[in-house]
Amino acid sequence: MPRPILATIHVDSMKQNLALAKAKTPNAKAWGVLKANGYGHGLERAMRAFAAADGLALIEFDNAVKLRELGWTKPILLLEGFFGPEDLVTMADHNLQAAVHCDEQLAWLEAAAPQLSARGIRFDLHLKMNTGMNRLGFTPEAFAAAHARLSAIACVASITLMTHFANADDIDHPLLPIGEQLRRFERGAAGLPGPRSLSNSAGVLLHADLKSDWVRPGIMLYGGTPGGGTADDFGLQPTMTLSSEIIGVQDIAAGEVVGYGSRFKADVPMRVGVVACGYADGYPRVAPAGTPVLVDGVRTRLVGRVSMDMLTVDLTELPQARLGSKVTLWGRGLPIDEVAEAADTIGYELMCALAPRVPVVEG
Ligand SMILES: *Cc1c(COP(=O)(O)O)cnc(C)c1O
């Protein structure tokens, strides 16, 4: 019998989450974001689930090429752009779009333009503005000049105006509210033609009225929230259920300790279940005692430190639980955002960290 850990990916739920994103922004076209192997769900699977998207967006060139090989014919967008001039050849060969966020990229395009134009190559590009996130992009002040420079390059077919929100999940953010980013964007983009590409999941879920010709939902397609609340609060469905089983039970006396570092001490006699899931499966080692876990569908709590291959749960109130009892670490019945919050992280990190050794099935 294989080790009982399993990740079940709910492809139909991914489809329905995309349908919700589209319904919330009926006037926009939607990129299905599937970077990081579809947020841990599998690239090919995410491509299938997002067949109704207007395009697919990701970071990794190798996976972009793989999408073409898998038969995706609609647009593909590289959200971090190209990392060197040789990437332009890959983009040309596979009809890939990309973000342009710095002067160096403009120079690479200018240098490659004669050759690419001679081949009849013309790129659809996404000029990125830094509206306060201070990661990638041209400042609002430099944006019009960058746009003019990009427009003048022979191998450029179209330019979409793009920015990314830092705090779309927190409308009243004291340092950088979305309204401030929008003001900066409007200032930098004033008078420039071309579609706008603004909203991530938080934008779609919380600011659906924003005028964004293209939206870029990621986490919501995987049933995660962009911050605050869980899938249910937004009408989303979980898409990844991580499950395992109890593989051992210990009855311990008051005063006994559990696991590495003996960080958990039983104040009363307890029944402790050992679950075949550890940090080498993607479960966060930092999850503290008290993190919710389902055993036979009943909520209980993590106790003791998560180890590489196992974690321990409190079965004291679950007398029927025994070897082989079903355990849900997150997914259907236990929102991933709730587990993430207990571990002081976000659902994104948990799904992306699903380890390659965990078998994956669809269901
Ligand atoms: C990852 C990413 C998204 C999707 O963000 P979510 O919060 O997962 O919806 C959108 N735009 C860009 C540029 C990204 O890198």
Coordinates of C-alpha atoms and ligand atoms in Angstrom, one line a residue, residues 33 35 39 79 128 162 164 200-201 216-219 348, ligand 1:
V33 CA -2.7 33.0 -14.3
K35 CA 2.6 30.5 -12.9
Y39 CA -0.1 27.5 -8.2
L79 CA 4.2 38.5 -16.6
K128 CA 4.3 48.0 -17.0
M162 CA -0.3 47.4 -17.2
H164 CA -0.1 45.8 -10.4
N200 CA -5.4 40.7 -10.0
S201 CA -7.8 38.5 -7.9
R216 CA -5.3 38.8 -14.3
P217 CA -6.9 36.6 -11.7
G218 CA -4.7 34.0 -10.1
I219 CA -5.4 32.9 -6.5
Y348 CA -0.8 30.9 -2.1
Ligands
LIG1 C1 0.7 36.5 -10.0 C2 0.2 37.7 -10.7 C3 -1.2 38.0 -10.8 C4 -2.2 37.1 -10.1 O1 -2.3 37.5 -8.8 P1 -3.3 36.9 -7.7 O2 -3.2 37.7 -6.5 O3 -2.9 35.5 -7.6 O4 -4.7 37.0 -8.4 C5 -1.6 39.1 -11.5 N1 -0.7 39.9 -12.1 C6 0.6 39.7 -12.0 C7 1.6 40.6 -12.7 C8 1.1 38.6 -11.3 O5 2.4 38.4 -11.2

